[in-house]
mmCIF file of C-alpha atoms in Angstrom:
data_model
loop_
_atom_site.group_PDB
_atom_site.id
_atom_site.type_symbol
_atom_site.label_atom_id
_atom_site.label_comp_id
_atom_site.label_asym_id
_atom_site.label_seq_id
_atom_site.Cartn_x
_atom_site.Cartn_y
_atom_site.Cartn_z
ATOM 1 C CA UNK A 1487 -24.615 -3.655 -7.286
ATOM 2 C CA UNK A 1488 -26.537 -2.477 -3.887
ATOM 3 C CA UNK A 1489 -26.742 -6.563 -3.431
ATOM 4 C CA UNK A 1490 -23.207 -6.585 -3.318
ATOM 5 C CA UNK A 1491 -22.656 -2.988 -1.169
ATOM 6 C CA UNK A 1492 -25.184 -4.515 1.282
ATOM 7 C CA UNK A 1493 -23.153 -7.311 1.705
ATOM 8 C CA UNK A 1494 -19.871 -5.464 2.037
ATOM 9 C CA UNK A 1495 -21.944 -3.195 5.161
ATOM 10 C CA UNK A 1496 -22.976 -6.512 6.556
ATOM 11 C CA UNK A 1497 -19.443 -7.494 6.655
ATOM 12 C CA UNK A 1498 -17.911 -4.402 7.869
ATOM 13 C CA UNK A 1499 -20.372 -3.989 10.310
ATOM 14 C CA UNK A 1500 -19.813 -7.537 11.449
ATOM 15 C CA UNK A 1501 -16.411 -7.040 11.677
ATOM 16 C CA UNK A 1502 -16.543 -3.956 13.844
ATOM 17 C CA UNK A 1503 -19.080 -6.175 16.375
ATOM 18 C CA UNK A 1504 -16.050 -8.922 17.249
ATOM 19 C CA UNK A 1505 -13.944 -7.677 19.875
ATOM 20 C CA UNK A 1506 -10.985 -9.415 18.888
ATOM 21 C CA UNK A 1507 -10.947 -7.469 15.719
ATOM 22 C CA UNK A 1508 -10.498 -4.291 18.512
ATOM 23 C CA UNK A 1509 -7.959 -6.239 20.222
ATOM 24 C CA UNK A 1510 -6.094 -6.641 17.395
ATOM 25 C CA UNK A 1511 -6.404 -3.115 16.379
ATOM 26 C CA UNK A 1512 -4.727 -1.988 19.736
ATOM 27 C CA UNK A 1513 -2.037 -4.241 18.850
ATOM 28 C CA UNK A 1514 -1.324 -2.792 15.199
ATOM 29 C CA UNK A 1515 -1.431 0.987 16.680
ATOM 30 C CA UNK A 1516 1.149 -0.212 19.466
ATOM 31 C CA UNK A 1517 3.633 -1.426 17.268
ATOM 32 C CA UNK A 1518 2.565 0.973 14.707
ATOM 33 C CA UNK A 1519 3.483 3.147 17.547
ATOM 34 C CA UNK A 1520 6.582 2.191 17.594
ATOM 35 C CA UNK A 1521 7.634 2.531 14.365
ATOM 36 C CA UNK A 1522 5.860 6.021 14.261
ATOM 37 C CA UNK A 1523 8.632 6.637 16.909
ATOM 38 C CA UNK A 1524 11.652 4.931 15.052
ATOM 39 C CA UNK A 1525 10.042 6.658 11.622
ATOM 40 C CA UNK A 1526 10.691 10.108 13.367
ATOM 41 C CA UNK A 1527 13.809 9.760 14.790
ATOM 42 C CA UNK A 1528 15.496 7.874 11.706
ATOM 43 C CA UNK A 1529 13.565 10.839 9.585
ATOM 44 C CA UNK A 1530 14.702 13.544 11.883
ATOM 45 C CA UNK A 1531 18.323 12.405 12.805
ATOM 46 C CA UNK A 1532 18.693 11.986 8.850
ATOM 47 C CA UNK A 1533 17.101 15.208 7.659
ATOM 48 C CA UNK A 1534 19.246 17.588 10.562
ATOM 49 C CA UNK A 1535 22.567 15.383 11.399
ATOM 50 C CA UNK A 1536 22.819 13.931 8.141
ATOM 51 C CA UNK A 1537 21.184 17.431 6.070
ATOM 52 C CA UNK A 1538 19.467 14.729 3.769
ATOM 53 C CA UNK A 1539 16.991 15.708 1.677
ATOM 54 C CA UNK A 1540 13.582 15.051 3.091
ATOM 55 C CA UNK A 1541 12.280 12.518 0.128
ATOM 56 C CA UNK A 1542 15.193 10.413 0.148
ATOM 57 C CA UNK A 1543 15.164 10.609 4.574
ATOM 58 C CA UNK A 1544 11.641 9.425 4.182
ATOM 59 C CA UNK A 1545 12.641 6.325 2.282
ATOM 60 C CA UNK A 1546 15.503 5.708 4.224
ATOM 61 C CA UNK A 1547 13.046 6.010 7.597
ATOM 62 C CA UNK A 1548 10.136 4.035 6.388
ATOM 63 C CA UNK A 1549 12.927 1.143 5.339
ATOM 64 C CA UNK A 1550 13.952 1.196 9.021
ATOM 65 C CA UNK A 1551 10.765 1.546 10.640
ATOM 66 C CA UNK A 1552 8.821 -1.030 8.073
ATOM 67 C CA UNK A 1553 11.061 -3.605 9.348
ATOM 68 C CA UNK A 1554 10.529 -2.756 12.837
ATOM 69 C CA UNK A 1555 6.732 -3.193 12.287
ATOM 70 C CA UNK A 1556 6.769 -7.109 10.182
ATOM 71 C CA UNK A 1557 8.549 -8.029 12.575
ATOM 72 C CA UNK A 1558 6.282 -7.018 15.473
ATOM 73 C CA UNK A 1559 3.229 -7.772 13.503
ATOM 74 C CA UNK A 1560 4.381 -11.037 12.415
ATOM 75 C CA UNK A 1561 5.254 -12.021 16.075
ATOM 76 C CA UNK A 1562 2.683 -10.357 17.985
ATOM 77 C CA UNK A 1563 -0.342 -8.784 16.160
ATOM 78 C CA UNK A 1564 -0.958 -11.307 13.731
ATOM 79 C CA UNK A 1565 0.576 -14.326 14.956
ATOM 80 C CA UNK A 1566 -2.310 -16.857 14.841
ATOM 81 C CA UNK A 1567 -2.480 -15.607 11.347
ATOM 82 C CA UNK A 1568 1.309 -16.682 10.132
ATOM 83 C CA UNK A 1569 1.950 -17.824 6.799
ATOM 84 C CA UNK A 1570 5.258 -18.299 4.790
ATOM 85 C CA UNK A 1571 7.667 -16.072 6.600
ATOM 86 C CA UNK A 1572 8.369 -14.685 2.824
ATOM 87 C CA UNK A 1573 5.236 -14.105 1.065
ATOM 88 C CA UNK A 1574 3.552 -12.452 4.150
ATOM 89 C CA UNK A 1575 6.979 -10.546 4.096
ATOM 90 C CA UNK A 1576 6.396 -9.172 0.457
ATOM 91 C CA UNK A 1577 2.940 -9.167 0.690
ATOM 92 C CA UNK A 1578 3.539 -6.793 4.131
ATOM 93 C CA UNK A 1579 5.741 -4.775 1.874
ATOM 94 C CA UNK A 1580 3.657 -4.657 -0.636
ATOM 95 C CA UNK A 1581 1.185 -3.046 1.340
ATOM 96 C CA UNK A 1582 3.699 -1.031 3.245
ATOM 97 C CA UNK A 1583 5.192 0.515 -0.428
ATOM 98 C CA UNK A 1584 1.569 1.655 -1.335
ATOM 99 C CA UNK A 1585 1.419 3.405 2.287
ATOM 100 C CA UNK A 1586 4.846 4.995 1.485
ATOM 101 C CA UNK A 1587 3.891 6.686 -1.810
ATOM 102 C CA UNK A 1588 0.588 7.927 0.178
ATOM 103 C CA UNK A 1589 3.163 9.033 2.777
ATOM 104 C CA UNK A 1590 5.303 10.835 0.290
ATOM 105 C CA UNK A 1591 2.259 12.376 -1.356
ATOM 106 C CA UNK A 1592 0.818 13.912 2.009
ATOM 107 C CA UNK A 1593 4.258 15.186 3.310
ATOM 108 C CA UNK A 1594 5.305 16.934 0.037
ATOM 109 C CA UNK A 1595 2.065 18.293 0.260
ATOM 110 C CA UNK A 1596 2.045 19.743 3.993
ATOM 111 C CA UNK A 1597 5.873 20.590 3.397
ATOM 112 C CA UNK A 1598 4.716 22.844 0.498
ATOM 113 C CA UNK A 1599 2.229 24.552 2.102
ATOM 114 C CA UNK A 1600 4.183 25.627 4.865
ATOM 115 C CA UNK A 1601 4.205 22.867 7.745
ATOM 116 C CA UNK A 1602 7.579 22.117 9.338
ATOM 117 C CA UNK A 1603 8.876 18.907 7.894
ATOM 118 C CA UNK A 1604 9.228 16.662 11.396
ATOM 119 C CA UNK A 1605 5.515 17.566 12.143
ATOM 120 C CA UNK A 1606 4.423 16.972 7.945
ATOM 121 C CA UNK A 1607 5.998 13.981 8.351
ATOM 122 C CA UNK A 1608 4.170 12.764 11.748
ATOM 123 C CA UNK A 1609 0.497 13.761 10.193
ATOM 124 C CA UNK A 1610 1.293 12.154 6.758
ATOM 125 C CA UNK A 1611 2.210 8.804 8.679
ATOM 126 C CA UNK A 1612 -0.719 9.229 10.994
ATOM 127 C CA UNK A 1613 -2.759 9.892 7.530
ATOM 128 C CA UNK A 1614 -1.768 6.159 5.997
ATOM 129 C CA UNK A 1615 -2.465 4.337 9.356
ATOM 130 C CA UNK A 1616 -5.866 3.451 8.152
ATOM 131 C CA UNK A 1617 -5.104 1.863 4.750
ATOM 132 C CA UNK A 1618 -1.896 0.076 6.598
ATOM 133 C CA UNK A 1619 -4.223 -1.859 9.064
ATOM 134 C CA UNK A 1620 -7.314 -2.713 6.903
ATOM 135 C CA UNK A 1621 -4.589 -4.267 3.720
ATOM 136 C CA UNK A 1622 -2.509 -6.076 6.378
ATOM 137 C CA UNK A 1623 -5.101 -7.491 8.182
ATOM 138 C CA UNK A 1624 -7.367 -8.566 5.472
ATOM 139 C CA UNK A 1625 -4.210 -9.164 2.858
ATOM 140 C CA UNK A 1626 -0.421 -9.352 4.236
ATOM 141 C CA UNK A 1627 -1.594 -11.608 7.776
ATOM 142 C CA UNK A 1628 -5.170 -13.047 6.068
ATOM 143 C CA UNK A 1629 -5.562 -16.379 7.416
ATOM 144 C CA UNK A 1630 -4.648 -19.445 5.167
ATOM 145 C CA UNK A 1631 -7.561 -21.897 4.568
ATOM 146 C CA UNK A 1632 -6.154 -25.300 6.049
ATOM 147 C CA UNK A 1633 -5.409 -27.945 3.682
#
């Protein structure tokens, strides 16, 4: 086992040494960025225009803004890394659905303990970011060993 966590330390650490790896971090924040931003507003115009609940808003929102950020990722962030247009596509949802139920968790957890739902809703996203990049990268956009 320590043989094994060694060489998982060795990896990480290599990993955090190549500067495209940083590059390519940047990119994931930007467009995660951007659907932080289309999150919020889809969120926010459905929770006080459209007096949805907030559960069912955050669906709705992470449906919009999950979108949004394949298709950015796809194109931009990962693009030397493109696969089959559909399993990267339910892989990337995969991972996406696993960062939603995280989401849910943390923002029916701030909302009951008092935080406003818009800003419960912007730390619980902020609060996924993490697991989003690491599964993508090393998962949804891995790159395919040539044939």
């Amino acid at each position: 086992m320590t043989g094994r966590a060694s060489a998982i330390s060795d990896a990480a650490g290599g990993a955090l040494r190549r500067r495209a790896n940083w590059y390519q971090l940047a990119k994931f924040c930007t467009v995660g960025a951007t659907g932080y931003v289309v999150n919020l507003a889809v969120f926010a115009a459905l929770v006080h225009w459209a007096d949805m609940h907030y559960i069912p808003a955050a669906v709705c929102s992470f449906l919009v803004a999950v979108t949004n950020n394949y298709i950015w990722n796809r194109v931009w962030t990962f693009r030397h890394q493109r696969g089959h247009i559909a399993y990267q596509g339910l892989r990337f949802l995969l991972v996406s659905t696993i960062a939603l139920a995280g989401n849910l968790l943390f923002l029916a957890i701030l909302v009951g303990i008092g935080v406003p739902k818009i800003p419960a809703q912007a730390i619980a996203i902020a609060l996924v970011t993490p697991w989003n990049f690491v599964a993508n990268k090393l998962w949804s956009f891995r790159r395919q060993p040539v044939a």
